[in-house]
mmCIF file of C-alpha atoms and ligand atoms in Angstrom:
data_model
loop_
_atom_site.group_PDB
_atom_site.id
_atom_site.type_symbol
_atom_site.label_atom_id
_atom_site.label_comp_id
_atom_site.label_asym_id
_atom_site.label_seq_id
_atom_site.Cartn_x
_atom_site.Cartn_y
_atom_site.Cartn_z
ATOM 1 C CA UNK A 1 7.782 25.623 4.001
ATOM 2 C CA UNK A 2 5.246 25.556 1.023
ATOM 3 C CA UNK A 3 2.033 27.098 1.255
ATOM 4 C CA UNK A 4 2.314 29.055 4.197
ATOM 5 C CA UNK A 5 2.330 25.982 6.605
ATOM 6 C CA UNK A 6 4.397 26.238 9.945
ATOM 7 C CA UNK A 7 6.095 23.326 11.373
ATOM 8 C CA UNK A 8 5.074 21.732 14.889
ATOM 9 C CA UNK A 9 7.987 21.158 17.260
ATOM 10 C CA UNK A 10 9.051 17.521 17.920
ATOM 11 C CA UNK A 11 8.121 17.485 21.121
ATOM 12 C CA UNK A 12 4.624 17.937 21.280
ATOM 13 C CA UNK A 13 4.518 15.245 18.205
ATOM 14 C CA UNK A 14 3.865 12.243 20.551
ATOM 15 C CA UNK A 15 0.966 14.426 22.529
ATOM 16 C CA UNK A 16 -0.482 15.381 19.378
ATOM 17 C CA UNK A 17 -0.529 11.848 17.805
ATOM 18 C CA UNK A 18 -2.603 11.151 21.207
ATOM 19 C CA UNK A 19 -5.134 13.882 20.214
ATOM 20 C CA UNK A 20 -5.568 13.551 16.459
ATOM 21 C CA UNK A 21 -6.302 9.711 16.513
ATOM 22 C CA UNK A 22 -8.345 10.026 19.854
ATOM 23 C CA UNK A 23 -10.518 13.055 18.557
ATOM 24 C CA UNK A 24 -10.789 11.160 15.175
ATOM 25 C CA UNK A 25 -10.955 7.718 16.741
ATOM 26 C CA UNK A 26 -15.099 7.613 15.929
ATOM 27 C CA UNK A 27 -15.220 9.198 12.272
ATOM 28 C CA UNK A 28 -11.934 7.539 11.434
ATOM 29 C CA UNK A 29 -12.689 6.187 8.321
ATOM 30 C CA UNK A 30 -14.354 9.686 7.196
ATOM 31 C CA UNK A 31 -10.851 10.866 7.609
ATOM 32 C CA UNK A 32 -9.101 8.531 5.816
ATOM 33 C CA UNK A 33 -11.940 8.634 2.950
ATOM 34 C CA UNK A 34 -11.405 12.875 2.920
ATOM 35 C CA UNK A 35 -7.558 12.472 3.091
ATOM 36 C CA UNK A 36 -7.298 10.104 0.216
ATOM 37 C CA UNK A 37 -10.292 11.141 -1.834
ATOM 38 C CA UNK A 38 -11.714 7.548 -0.878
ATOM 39 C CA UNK A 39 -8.883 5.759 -2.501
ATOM 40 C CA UNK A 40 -7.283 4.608 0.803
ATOM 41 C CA UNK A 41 -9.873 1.491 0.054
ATOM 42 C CA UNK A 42 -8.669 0.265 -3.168
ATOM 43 C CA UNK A 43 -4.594 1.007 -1.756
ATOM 44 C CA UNK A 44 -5.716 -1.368 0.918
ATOM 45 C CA UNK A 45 -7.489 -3.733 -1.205
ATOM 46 C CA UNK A 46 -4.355 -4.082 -3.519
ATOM 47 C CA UNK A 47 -1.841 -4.113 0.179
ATOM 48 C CA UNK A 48 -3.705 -7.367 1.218
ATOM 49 C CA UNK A 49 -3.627 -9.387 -2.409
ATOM 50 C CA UNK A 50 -0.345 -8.755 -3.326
ATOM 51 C CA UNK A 51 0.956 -10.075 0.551
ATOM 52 C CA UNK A 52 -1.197 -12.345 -0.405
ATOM 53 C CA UNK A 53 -0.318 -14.148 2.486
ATOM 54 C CA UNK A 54 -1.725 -17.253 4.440
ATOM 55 C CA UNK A 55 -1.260 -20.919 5.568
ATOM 56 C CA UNK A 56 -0.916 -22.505 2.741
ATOM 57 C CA UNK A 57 -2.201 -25.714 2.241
ATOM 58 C CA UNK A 58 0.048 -28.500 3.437
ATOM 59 C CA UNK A 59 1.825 -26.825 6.098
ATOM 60 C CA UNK A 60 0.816 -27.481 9.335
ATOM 61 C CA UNK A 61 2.036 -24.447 11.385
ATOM 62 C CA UNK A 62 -0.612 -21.469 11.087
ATOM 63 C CA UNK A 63 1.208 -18.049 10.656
ATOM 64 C CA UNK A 64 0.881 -15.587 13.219
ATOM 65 C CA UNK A 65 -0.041 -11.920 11.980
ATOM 66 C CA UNK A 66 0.674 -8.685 13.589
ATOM 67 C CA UNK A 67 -1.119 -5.843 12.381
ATOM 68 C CA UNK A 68 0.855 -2.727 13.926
ATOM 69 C CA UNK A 69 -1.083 0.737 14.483
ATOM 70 C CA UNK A 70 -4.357 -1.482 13.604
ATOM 71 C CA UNK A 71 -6.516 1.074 14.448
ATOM 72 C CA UNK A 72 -9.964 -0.087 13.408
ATOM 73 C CA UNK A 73 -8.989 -3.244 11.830
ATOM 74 C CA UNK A 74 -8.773 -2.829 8.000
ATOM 75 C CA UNK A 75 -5.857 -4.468 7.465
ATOM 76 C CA UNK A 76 -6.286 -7.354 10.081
ATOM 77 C CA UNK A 77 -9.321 -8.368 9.151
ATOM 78 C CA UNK A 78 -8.538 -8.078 5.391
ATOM 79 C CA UNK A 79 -5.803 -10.292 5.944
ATOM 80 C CA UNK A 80 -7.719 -13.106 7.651
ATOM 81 C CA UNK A 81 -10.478 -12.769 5.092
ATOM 82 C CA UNK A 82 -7.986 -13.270 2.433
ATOM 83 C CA UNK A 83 -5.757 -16.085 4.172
ATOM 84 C CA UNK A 84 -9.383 -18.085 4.476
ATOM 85 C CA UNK A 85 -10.566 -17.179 0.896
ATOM 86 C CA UNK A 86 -7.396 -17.988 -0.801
ATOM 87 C CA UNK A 87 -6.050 -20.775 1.088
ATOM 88 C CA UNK A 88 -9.050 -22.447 3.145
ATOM 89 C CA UNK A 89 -6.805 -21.018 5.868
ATOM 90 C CA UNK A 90 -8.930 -20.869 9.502
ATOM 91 C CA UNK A 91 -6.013 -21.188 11.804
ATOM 92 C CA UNK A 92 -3.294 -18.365 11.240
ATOM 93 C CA UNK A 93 -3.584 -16.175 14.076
ATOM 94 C CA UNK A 94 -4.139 -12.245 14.158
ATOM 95 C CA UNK A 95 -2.498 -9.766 16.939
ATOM 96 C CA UNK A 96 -3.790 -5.854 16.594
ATOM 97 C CA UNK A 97 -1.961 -3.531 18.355
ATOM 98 C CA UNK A 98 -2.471 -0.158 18.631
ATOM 99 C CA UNK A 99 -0.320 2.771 20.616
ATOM 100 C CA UNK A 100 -3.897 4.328 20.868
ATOM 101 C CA UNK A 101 -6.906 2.801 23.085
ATOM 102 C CA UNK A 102 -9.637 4.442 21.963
ATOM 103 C CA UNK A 103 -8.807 3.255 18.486
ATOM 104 C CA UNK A 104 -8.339 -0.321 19.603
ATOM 105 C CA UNK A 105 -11.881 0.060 21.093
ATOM 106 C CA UNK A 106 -12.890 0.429 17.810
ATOM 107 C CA UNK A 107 -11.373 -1.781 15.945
ATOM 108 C CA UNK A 108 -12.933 -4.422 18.805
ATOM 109 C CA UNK A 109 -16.567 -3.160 18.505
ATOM 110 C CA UNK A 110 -16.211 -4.139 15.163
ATOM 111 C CA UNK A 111 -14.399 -7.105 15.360
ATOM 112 C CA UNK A 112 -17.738 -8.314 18.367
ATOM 113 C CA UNK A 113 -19.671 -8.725 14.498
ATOM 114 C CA UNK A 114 -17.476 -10.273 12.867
ATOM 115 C CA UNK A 115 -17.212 -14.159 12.470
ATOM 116 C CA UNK A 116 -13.678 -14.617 13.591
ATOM 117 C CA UNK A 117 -15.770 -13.405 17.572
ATOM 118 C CA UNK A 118 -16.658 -17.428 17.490
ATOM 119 C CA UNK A 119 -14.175 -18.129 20.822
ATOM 120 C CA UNK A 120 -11.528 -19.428 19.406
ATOM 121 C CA UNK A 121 -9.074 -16.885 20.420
ATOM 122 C CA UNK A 122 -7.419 -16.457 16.897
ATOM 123 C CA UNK A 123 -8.101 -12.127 17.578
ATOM 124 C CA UNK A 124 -5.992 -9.980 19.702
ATOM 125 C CA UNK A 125 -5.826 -6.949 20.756
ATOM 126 C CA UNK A 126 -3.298 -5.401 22.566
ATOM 127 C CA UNK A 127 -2.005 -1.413 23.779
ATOM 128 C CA UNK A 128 1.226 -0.739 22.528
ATOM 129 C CA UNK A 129 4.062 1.722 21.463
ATOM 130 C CA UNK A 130 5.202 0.145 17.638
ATOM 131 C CA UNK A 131 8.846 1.731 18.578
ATOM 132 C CA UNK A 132 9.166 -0.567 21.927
ATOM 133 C CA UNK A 133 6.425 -3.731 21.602
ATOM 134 C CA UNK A 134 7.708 -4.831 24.862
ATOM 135 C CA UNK A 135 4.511 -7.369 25.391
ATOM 136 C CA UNK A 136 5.975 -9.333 21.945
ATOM 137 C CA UNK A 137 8.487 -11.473 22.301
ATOM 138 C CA UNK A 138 11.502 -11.901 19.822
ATOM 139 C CA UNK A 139 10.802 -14.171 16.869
ATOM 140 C CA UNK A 140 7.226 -14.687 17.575
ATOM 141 C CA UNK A 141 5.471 -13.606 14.584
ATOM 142 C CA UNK A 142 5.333 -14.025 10.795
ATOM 143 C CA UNK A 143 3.753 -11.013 9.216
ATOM 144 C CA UNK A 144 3.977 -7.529 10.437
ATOM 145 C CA UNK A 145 1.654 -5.066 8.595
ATOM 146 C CA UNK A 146 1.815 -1.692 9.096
ATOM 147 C CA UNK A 147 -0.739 1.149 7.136
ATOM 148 C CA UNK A 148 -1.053 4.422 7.756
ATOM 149 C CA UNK A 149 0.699 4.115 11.134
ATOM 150 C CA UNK A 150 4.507 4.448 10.609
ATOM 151 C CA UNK A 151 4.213 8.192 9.630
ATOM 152 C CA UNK A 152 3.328 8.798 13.285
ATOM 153 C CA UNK A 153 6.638 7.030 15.029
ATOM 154 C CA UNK A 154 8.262 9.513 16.877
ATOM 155 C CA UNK A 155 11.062 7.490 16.339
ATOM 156 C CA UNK A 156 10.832 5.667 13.059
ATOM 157 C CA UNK A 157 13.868 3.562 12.898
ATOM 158 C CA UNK A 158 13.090 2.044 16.291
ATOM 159 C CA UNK A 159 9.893 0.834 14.938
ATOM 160 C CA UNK A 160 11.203 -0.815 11.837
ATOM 161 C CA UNK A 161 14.328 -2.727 14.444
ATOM 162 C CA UNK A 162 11.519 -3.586 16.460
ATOM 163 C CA UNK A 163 9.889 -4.689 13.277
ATOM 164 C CA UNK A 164 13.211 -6.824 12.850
ATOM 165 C CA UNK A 165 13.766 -8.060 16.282
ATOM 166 C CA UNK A 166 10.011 -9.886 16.393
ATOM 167 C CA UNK A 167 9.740 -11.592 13.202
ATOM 168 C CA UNK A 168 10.599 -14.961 12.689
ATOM 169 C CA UNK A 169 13.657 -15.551 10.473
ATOM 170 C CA UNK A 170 11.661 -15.744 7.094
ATOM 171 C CA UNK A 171 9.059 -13.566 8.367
ATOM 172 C CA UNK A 172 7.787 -10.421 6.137
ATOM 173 C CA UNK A 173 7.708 -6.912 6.867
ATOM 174 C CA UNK A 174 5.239 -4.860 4.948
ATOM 175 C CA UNK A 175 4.407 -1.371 5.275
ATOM 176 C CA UNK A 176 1.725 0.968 3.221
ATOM 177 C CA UNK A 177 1.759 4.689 3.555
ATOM 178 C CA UNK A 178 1.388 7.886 2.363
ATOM 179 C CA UNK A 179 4.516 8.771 0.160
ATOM 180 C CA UNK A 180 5.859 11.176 -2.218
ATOM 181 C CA UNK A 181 4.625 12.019 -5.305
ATOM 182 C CA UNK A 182 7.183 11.383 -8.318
ATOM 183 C CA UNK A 183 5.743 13.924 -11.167
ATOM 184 C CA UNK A 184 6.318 17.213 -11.231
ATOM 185 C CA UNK A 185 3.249 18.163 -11.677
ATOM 186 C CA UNK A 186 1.180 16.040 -10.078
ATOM 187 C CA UNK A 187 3.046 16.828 -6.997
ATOM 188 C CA UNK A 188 1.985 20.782 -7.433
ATOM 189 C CA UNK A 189 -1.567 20.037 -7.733
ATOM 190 C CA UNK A 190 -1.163 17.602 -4.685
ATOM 191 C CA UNK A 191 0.733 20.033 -2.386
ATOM 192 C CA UNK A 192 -1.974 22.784 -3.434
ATOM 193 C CA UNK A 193 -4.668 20.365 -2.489
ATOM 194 C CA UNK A 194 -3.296 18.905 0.848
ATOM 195 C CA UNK A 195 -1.993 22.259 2.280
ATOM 196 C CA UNK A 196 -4.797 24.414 1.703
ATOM 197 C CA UNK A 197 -8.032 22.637 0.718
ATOM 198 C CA UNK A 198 -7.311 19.435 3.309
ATOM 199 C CA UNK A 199 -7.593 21.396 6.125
ATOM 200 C CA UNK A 200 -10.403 23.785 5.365
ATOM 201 C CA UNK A 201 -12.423 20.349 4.662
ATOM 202 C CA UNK A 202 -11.666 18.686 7.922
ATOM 203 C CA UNK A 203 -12.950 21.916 9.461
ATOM 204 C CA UNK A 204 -16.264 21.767 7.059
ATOM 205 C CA UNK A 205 -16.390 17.864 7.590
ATOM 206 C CA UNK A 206 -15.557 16.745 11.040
ATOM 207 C CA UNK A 207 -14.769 20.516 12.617
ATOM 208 C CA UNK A 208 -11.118 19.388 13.402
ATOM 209 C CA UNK A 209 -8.726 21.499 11.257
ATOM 210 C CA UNK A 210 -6.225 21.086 13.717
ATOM 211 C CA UNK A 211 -5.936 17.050 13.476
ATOM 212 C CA UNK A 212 -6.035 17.167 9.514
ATOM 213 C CA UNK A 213 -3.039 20.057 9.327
ATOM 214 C CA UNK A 214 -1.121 17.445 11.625
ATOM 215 C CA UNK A 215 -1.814 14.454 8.995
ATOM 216 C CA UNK A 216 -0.529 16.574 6.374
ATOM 217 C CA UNK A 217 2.424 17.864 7.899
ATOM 218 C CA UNK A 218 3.261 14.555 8.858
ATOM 219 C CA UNK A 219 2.595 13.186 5.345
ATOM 220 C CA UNK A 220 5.071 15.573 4.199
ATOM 221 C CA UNK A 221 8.285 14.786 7.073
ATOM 222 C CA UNK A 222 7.940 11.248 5.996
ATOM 223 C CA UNK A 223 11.092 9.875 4.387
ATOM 224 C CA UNK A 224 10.969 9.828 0.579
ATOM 225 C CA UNK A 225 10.206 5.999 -1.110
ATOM 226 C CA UNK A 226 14.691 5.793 -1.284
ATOM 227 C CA UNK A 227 15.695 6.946 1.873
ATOM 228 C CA UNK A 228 12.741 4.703 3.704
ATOM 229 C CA UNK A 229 13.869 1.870 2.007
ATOM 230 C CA UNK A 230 17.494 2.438 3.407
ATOM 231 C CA UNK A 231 15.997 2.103 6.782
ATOM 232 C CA UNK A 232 14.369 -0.875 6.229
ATOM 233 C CA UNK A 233 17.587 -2.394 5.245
ATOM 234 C CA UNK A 234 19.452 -0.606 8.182
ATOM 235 C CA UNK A 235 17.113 -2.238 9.996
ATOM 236 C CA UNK A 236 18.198 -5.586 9.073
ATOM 237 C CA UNK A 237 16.037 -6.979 6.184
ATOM 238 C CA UNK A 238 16.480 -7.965 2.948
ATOM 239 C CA UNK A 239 14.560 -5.719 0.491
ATOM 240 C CA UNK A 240 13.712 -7.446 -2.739
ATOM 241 C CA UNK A 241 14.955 -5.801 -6.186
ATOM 242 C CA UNK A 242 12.128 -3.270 -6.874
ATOM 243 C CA UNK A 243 12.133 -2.584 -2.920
ATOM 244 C CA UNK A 244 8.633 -0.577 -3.004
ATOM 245 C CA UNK A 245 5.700 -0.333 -5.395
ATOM 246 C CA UNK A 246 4.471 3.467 -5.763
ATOM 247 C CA UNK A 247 0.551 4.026 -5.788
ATOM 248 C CA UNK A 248 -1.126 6.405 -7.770
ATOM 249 C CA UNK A 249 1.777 7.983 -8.285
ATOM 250 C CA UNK A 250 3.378 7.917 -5.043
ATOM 251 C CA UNK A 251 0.679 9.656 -3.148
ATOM 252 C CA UNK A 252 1.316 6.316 -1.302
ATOM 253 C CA UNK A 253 3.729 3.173 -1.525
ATOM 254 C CA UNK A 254 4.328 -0.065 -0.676
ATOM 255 C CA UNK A 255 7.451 -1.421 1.397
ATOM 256 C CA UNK A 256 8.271 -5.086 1.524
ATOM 257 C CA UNK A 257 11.138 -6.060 4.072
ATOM 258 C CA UNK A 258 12.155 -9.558 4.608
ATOM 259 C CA UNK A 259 13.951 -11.018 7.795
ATOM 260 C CA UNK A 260 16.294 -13.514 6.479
HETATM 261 N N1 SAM B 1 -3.946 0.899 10.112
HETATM 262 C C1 SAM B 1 -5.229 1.581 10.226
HETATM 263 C C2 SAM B 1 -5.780 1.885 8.863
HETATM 264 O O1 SAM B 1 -5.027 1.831 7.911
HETATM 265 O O2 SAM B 1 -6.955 2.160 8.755
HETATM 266 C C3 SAM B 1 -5.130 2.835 11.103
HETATM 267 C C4 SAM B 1 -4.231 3.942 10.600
HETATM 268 S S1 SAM B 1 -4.345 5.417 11.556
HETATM 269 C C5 SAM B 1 -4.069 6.661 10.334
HETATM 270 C C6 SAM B 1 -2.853 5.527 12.426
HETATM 271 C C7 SAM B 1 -2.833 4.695 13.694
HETATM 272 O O3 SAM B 1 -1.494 4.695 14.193
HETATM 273 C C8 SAM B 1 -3.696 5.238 14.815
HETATM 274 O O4 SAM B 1 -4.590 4.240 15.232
HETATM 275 C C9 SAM B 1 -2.699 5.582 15.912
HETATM 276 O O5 SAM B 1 -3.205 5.408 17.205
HETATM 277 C C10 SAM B 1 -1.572 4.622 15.598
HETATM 278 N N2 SAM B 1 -0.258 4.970 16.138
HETATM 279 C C11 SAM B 1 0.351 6.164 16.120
HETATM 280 N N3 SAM B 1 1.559 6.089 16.695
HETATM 281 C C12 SAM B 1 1.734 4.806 17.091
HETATM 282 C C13 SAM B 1 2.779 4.097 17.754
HETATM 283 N N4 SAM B 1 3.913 4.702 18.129
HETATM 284 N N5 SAM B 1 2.605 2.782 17.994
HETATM 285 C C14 SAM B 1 1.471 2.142 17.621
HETATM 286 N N6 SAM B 1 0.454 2.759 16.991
HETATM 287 C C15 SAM B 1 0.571 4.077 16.730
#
């Protein structure tokens, strides 16, 4: 184990996923700004365009969106921003779901000021595990987004068949997380950064060094870019040629999974 850090057992993963995101539910975005040296914005930004998805004009059937491990609402409401900007599109409908209530809460306080709170019912929010989804129904939806969340399936696979068994035929998977680096040494500077000086700021910053060690440990068990992209497939979709886009250099990548 580099720097020092010891691993936590499996089975107090699912407990501890509980804690970090309910202890961090409030100053959530402080994390994420601290974790990715604010850069988790323009990742996001460039996760949105190049889905660049939404009704386009001429069809008649709205799409229906399912932002898993929504937290806040980032990517949702990114999504239905875009949809409307880029294709007049004021129809496609927008599911949030979230394994963690305290998060959804958030993500619906700030959804109460947005302008998609105008009654029409287009915004959901629901509690659920991403592994199980058993309030979704099979073939129900046509986008399922997933950032930042993945990383903290106890049981990854599951997630991405579950991914696979509610999209529509046609429907697109697309995942953005926190990957691995692919330069040497970049990577050292990286490791040194998120092993040592990560947690000693989330103890300076938000007094929760235990909930940043976790993000970083968990950062580091997720599959490489390769071996993710084999599960995608072994879940059942069809992974274009490139398969995943690295961002700044892999510190986090894109995964694009099609159910054909
Ligand atoms: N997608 C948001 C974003 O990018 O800002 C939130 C990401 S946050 C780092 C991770 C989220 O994953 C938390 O809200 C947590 O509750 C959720 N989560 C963890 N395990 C989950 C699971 N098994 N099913 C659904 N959500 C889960």
């Amino acid at each position: 184990t580099h720097f020092g850090y010891k691993t936590i057992k499996r089975e107090d993963k699912e407990k501890m996923v509980g804690g970090v995101f309910s202890s961090v539910a409030s100053n959530y975005d402080l994390m994420n700004d601290v974790m990715s040296m604010g850069v988790h914005r323009l990742w996001k930004n460039h996760f949105i365009n190049r889905l660049d998805a939404g009704m386009r004009p001429g069809s008649n059937r709205p799409l229906d969106f399912l932002d898993v491990a929504g937290g806040t609402g980032d990517i949702a409401f990114g999504l239905l921003e875009h949809a409307e900007k880029r294709f007049n599109d004021r129809a496609s409908t927008m599911t949030i779901a979230d394994i963690n209530p305290d998060m959804l809460r958030e993500g619906e306080l700030r959804y109460q000021s947005t302008k998609w709170n105008d009654g029409s019912d287009r915004v959901n929010f629901l509690v659920q595990n991403g592994e199980t989804m058993d309030q979704i129904e099979d073939n129900s939806k046509d986008v399922y987004t997933i950032a930042f969340g993945i990383r903290n399936f106890t049981n990854i696979q599951a997630g991405l068949d579950t991914a696979y068994r509610i999209l529509r035929p046609g429907g697109i998977f697309a995942c953005l997380e926190f990957s691995q680096v692919d330069n040497a040494a970049i990577d050292y500077i990286y490791q040194a950064y998120s092993f040592s000086l990560l947690p000693l700021m989330g103890q300076l910053i938000a007094n929760d060094r235990d909930s940043y060690q976790y993000l970083v440990e968990s950062i580091r068990k997720f599959p490489k870019q390769e071996e993710f992209k084999g599960m995608i497939e072994k879940a059942g979709f069809y992974v274009p040629e490139k398969g995943y886009e690295n961002l700044t250099f892999g510190v986090a990548s894109i995964h694009i999974g099609v159910k054909l």
